[in-house]
Structures are given as structure tokens and as C-alpha cells.
PDB file of C-alpha atoms in Angstrom:
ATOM      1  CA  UNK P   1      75.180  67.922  89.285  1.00 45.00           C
ATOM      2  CA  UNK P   2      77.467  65.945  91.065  1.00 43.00           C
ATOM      3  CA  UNK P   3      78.962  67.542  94.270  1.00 43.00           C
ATOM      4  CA  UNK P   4      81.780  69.976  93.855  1.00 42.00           C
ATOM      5  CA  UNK P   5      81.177  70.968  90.730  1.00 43.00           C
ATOM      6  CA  UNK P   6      80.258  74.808  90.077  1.00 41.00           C
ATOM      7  CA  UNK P   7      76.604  75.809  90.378  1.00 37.00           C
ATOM      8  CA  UNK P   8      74.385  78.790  89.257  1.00 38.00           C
ATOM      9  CA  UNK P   9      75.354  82.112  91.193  1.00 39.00           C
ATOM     10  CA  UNK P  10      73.241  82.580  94.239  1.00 48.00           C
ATOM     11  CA  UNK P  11      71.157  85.791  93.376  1.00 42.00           C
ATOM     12  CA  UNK P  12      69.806  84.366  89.846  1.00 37.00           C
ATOM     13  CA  UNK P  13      67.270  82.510  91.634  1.00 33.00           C
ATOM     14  CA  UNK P  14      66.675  83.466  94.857  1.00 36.00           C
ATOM     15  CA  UNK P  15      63.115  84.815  93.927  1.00 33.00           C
ATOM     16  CA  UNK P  16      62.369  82.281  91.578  1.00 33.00           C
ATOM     17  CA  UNK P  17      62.317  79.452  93.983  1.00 34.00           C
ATOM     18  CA  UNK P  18      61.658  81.194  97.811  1.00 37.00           C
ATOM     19  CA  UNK P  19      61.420  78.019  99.411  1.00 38.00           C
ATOM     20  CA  UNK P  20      65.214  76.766  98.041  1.00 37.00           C
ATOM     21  CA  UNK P  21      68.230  77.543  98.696  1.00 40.00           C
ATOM     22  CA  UNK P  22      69.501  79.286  96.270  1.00 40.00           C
ATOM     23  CA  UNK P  23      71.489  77.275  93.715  1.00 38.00           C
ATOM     24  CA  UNK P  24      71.199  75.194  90.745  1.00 36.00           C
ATOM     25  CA  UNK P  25      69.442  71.970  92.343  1.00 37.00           C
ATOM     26  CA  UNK P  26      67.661  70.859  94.705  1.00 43.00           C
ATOM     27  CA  UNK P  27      69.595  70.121  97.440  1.00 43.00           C
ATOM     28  CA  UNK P  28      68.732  67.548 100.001  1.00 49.00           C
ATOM     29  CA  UNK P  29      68.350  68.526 103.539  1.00 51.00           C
ATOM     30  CA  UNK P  30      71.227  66.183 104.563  1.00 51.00           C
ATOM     31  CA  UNK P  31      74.322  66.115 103.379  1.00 49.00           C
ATOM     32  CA  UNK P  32      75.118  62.437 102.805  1.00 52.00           C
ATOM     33  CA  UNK P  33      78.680  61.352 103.411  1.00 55.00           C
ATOM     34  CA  UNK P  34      80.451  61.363 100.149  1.00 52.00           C
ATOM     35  CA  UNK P  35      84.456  61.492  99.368  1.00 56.00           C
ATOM     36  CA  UNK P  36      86.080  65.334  99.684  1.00 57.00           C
ATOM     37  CA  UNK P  37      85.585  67.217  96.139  1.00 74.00           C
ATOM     38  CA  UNK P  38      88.816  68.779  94.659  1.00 83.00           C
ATOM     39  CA  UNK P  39      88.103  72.015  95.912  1.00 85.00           C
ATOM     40  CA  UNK P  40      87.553  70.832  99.646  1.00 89.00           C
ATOM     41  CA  UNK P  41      91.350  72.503 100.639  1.00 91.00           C
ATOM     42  CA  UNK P  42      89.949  75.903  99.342  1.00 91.00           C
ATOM     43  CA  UNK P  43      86.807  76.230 100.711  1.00 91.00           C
ATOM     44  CA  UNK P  44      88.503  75.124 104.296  1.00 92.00           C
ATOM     45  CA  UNK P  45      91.150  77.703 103.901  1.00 93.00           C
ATOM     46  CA  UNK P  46      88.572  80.633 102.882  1.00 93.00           C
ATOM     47  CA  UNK P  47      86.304  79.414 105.946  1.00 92.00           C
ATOM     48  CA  UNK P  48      89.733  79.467 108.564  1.00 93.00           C
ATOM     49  CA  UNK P  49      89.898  82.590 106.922  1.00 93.00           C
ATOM     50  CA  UNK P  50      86.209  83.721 107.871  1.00 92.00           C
ATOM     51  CA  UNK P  51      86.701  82.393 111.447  1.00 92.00           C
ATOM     52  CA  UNK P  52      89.738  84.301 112.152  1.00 91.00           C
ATOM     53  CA  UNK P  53      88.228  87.313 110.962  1.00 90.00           C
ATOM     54  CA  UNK P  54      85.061  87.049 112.826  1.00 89.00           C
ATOM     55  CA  UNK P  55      84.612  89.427 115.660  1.00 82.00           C
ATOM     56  CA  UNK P  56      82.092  86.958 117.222  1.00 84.00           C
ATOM     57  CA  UNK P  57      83.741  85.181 120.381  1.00 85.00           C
ATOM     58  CA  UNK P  58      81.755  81.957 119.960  1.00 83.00           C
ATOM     59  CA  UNK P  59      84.265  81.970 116.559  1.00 88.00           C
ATOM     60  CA  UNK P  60      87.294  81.092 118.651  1.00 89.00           C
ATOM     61  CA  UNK P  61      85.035  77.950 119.911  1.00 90.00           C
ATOM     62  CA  UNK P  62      85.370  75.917 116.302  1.00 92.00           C
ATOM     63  CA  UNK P  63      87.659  73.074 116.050  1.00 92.00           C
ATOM     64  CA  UNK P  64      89.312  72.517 112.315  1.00 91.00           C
ATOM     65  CA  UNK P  65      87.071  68.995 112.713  1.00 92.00           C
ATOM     66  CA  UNK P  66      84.052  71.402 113.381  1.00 92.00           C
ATOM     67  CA  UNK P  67      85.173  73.357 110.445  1.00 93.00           C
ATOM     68  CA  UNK P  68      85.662  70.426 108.330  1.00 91.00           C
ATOM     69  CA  UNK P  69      82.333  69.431 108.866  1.00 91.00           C
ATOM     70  CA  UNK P  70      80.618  72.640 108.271  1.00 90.00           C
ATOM     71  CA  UNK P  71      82.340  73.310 104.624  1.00 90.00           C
ATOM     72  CA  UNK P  72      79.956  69.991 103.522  1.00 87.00           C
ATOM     73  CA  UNK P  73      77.047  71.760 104.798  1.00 88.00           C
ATOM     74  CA  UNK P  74      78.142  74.984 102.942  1.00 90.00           C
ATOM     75  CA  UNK P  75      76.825  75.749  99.097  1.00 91.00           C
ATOM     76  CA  UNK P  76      79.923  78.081  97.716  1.00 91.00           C
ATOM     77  CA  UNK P  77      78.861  81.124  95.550  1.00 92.00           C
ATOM     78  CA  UNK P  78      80.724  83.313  93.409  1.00 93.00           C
ATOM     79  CA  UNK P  79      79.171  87.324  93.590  1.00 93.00           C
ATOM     80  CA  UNK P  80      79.820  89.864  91.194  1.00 94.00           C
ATOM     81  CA  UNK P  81      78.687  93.142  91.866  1.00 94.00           C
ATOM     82  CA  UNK P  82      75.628  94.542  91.447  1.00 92.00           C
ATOM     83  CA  UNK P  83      74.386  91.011  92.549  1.00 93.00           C
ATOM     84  CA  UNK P  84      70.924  91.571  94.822  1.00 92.00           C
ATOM     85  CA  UNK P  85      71.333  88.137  96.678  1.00 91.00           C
ATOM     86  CA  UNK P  86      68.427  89.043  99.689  1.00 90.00           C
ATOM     87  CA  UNK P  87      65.786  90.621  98.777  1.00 90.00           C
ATOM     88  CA  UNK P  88      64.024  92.830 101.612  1.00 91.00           C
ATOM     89  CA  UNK P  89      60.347  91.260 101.859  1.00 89.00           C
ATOM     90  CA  UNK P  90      61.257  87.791 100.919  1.00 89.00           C
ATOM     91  CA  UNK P  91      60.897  84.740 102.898  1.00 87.00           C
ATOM     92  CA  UNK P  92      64.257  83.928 104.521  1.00 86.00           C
ATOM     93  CA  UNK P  93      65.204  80.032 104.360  1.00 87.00           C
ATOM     94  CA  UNK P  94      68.960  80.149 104.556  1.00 89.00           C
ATOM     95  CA  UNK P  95      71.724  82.078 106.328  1.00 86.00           C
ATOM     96  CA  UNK P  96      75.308  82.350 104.993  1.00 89.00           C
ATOM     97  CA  UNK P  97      79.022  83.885 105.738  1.00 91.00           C
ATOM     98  CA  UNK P  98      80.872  86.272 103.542  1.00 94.00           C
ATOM     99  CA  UNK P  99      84.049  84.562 102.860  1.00 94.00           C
ATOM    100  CA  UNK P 100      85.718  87.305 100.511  1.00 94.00           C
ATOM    101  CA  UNK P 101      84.479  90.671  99.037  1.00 94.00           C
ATOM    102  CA  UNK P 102      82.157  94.193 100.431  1.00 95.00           C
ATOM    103  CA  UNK P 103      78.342  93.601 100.033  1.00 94.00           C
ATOM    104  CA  UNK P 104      76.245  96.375 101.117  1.00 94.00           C
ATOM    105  CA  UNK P 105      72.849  96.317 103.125  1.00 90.00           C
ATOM    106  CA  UNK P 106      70.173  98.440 101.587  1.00 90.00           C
ATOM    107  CA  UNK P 107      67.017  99.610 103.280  1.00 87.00           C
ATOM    108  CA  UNK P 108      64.036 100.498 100.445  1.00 88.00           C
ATOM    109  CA  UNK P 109      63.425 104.292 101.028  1.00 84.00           C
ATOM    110  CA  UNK P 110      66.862 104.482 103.110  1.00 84.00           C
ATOM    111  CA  UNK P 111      69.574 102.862 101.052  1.00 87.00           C
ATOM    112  CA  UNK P 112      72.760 101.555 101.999  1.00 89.00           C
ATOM    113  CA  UNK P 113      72.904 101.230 105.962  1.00 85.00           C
ATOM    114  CA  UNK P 114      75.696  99.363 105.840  1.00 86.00           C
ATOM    115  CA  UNK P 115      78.603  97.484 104.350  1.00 90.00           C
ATOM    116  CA  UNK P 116      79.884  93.760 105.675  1.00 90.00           C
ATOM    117  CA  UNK P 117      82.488  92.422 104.809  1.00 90.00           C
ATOM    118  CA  UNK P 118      84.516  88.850 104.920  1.00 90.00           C
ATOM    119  CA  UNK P 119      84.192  87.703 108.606  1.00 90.00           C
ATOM    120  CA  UNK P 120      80.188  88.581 108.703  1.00 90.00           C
ATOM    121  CA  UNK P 121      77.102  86.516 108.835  1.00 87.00           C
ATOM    122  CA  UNK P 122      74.175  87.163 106.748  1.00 85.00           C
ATOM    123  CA  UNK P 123      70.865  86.018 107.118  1.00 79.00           C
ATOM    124  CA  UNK P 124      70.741  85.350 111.021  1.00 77.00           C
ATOM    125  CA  UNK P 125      68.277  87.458 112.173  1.00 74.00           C
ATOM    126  CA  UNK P 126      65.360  85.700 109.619  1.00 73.00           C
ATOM    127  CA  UNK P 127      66.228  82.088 111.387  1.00 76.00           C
ATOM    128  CA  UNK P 128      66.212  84.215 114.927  1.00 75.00           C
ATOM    129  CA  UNK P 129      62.843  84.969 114.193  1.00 67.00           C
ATOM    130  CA  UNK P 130      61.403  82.153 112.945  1.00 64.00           C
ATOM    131  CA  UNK P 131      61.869  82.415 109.322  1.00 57.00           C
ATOM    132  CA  UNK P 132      60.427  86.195 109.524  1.00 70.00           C
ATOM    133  CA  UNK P 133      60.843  88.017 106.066  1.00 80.00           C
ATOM    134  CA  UNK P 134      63.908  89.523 105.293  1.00 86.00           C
ATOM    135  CA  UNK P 135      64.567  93.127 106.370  1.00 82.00           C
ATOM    136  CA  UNK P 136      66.453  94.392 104.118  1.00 86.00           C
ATOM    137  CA  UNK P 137      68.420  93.727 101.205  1.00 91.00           C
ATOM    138  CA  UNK P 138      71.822  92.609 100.064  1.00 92.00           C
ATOM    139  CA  UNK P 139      73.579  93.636  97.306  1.00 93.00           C
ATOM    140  CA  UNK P 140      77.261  93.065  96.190  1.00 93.00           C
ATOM    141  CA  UNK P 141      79.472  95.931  96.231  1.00 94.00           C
ATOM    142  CA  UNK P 142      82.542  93.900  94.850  1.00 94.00           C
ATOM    143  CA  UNK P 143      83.259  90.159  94.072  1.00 95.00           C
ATOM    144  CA  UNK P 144      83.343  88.137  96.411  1.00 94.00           C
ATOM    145  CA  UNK P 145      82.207  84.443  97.779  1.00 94.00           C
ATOM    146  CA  UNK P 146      79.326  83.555  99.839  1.00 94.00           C
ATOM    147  CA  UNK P 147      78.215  80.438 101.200  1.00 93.00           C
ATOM    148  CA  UNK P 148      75.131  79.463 101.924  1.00 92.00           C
ATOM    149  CA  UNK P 149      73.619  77.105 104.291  1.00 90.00           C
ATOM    150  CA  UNK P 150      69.527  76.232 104.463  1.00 89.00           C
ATOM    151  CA  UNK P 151      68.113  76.594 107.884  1.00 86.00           C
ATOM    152  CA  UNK P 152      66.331  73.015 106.959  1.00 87.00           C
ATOM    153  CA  UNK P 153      69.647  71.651 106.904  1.00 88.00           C
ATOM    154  CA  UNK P 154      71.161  72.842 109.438  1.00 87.00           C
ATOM    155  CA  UNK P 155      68.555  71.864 111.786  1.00 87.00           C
ATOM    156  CA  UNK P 156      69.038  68.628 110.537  1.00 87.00           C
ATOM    157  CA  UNK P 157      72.486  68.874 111.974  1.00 86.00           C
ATOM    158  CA  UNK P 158      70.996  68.662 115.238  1.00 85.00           C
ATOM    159  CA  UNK P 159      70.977  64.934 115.052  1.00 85.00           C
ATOM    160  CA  UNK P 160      73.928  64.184 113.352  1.00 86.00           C
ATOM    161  CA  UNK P 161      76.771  66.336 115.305  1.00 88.00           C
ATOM    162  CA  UNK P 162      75.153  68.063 118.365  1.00 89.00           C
ATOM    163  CA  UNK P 163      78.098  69.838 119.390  1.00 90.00           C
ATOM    164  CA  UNK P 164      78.687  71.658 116.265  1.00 91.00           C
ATOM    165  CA  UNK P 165      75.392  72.520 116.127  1.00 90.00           C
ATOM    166  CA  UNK P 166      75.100  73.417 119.300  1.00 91.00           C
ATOM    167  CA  UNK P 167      78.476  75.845 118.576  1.00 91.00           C
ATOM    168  CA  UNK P 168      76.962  77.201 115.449  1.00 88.00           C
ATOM    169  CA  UNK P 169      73.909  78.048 116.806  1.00 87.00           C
ATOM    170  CA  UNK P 170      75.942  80.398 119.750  1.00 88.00           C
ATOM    171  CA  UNK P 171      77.711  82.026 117.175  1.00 88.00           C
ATOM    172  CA  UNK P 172      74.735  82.808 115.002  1.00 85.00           C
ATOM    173  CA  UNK P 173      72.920  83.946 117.910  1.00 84.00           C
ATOM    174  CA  UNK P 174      76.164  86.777 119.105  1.00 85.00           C
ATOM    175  CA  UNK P 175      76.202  87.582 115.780  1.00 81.00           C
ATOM    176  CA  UNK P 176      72.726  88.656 115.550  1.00 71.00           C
ATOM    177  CA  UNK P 177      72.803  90.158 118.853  1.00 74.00           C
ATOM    178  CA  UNK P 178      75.386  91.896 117.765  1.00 65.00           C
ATOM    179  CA  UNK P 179      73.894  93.424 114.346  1.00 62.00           C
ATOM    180  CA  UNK P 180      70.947  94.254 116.588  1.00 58.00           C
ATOM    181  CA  UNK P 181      73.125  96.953 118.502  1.00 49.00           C
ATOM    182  CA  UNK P 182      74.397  98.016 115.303  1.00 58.00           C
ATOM    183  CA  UNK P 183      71.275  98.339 113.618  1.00 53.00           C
ATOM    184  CA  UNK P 184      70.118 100.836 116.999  1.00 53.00           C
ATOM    185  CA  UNK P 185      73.272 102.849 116.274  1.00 55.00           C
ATOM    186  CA  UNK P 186      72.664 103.584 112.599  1.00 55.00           C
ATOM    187  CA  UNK P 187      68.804 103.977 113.544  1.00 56.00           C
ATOM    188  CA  UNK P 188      69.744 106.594 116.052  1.00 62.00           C
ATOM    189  CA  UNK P 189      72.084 108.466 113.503  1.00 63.00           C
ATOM    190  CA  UNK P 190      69.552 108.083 110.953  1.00 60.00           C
ATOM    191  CA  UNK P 191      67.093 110.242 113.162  1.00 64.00           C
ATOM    192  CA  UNK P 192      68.928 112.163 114.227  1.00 68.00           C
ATOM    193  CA  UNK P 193      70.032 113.495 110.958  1.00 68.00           C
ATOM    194  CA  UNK P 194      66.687 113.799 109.861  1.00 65.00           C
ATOM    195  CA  UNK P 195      65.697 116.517 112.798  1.00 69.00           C
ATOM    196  CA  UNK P 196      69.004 118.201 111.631  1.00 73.00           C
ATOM    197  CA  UNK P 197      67.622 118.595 108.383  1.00 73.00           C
ATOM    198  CA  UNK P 198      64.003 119.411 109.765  1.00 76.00           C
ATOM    199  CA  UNK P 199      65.502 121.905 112.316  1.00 76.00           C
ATOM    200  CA  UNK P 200      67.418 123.011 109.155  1.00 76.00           C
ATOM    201  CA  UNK P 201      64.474 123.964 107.091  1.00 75.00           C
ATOM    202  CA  UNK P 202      63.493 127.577 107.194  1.00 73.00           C
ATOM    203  CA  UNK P 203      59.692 128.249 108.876  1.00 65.00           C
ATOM    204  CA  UNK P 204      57.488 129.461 106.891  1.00 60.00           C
ATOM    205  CA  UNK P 205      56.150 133.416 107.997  1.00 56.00           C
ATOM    206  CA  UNK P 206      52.665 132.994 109.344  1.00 56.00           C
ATOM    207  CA  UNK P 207      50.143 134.917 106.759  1.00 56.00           C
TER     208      UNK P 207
END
């Protein structure tokens, strides 16, 4: 599939091939330089877009040469919803942004803890800590666009541009700092609704 062209939606194969990224191929951990596809101008705009939405600080850091460079290292998905693209359990590999459209996080025995929207990062907290399984799903709640990088390649990046690596790797770490708090928050709600209900259960009468 030459590059540019459409590929398979991310959640079809997610499970079926762990180790991948999720798309159609196999994708190489480099991206080798090749000419700007046809739909370079939109994925630029939708990632200016992500950028300016981000409430990350390390966001404002990004150059449009820094963004340039990170839509070739970006895999662009379609979602529809209903699409389960992370699976809780699963062995994390990639990370991604949500540049348009509501996907919900889903906790098995919880549900929904949360909804994200365009702006967010997905996936940090798995390359945080050390390609840990993930910890809970994601789901699509409408459509939307995704993009996907593998950690494999952006490591690789290391090499090749330092600095934007460098600035990528600040503003996946505040974001996952950052999802941390949040995720203390709803935990905190979450038990505390549960003595409500426990405190709201009637005693049972001693015999």
C-alpha cells in the first residue's frame, strides 16, 4: 500500500496482531523520506487543530516544522462508533491523539470513567510504564479520527530529530501526569459513591 492511501480502521486488528500497530501493513519503524501524499494539508490542519486544543503546556512548544514532521510519523484512522480501539489487558505498543470526535474510557466492572475528546492523548501511560498492559479500554462514542504512532518508531525518532523528540516526549509525559490526577479524582468519586450506597442500605435486625 503505497503511502497516503487509506488503510484498514484501527480497531479491526488491534488484537489480531498485538505486537503492530494497528493498520493494514506492516509498517517500518522509520519513516523513510518520501514526497508529501495528497492528503498531507489535511492531516496538518487536523493536527494544528489538536495542538491548539490541547490543554498540555508543552503543546504551545511545537513549531509548524515540528508539526510537519510528526504528521509522517502519524498512521490516520477513521472511527465509527462503537469502535473498541484499546482493549483493557492488551499489550500497549503505540500511543495516539484524538484529532476529531468523543471516545469514551471504559473500566471492565466500572464502565465509562470518562470521555476525551479532540485535543487528548491516548495511550501514554502504557509507554510511561514500559509497555505495561493497557488499563482500560477505549471505545468510540462518535466518529472521529485518530492517529496513531508506534512507540518503536518513535523511539527511533530519537536519532533522527532530537529536539522533536525530545518535545514530544515532555508533552506525553504532562499529559500523563495529568490523566493521573484525573484518574485520582474519578477514583475518589467512585468510592465515595459506593459508601453512599453502602451507608444507604438498610441493616439487617439482629435475630
Amino acid at each position: 500500500e503505497e503511502h497516503g492511501e487509506k488503510t484498514q480502521q484501527l480497531p479491526k486488528l488491534i488484537s489480531a496482531q498485538p505486537d503492530l500497530v494497528p493498520v493494514s501493513v506492516v509498517v517500518p519503524d522509520v519513516i523513510p523520506d518520501v514526497p508529501k501524499d495528497k492528503d498531507f494539508p489535511k492531516k496538518l490542519a487536523m493536527l494544528r487543530r489538536f495542538f491548539k486544543k490541547s490543554s498540555v503546556e508543552a503543546a504551545s512548544d511545537f513549531t509548524d516544522q515540528n508539526l510537519e514532521d510528526l504528521v509522517n510519523l502519524m498512521d490516520i484512522h477513521e472511527v465509527h462508533p462503537g469502535d473498541m480501539i484499546i482493549q483493557q489487558g492488551e499489550e500497549a505498543t503505540w500511543f495516539g491523539m484524538v484529532l476529531a470526535g468523543e471516545l469514551d474510557v471504559v473500566i471492565n466492572g466500572i464502565g465509562v470513567v470518562a470521555t476525551m475528546k479532540s485535543g487528548r492523548l491516548l495511550g501514554e501511560l502504557g509507554f510511561l510504564g514500559g509497555n505495561i498492559g493497557r488499563t482500560a479500554s477505549v471505545q468510540t462514542k462518535t466518529v472521529g479520527v485518530v492517529a496513531a504512532i508506534p512507540y518503536r518508531r518513535f523511539l527511533a525518532l530519537q536519532d533522527a530529530s532530537h529536539e522533536l523528540f525530545m518535545k514530544f516526549m515532555l508533552l506525553v509525559a504532562e499529559a500523563g501526569i495529568s490523566n493521573l490526577f484525573e484518574g485520582e479524582k474519578r477514583l475518589k468519586s467512585t468510592i465515595e459513591n459506593l459508601q453512599k450506597q453502602i451507608s444507604a442500605q438498610p441493616t439487617s435486625a439482629p435475630t
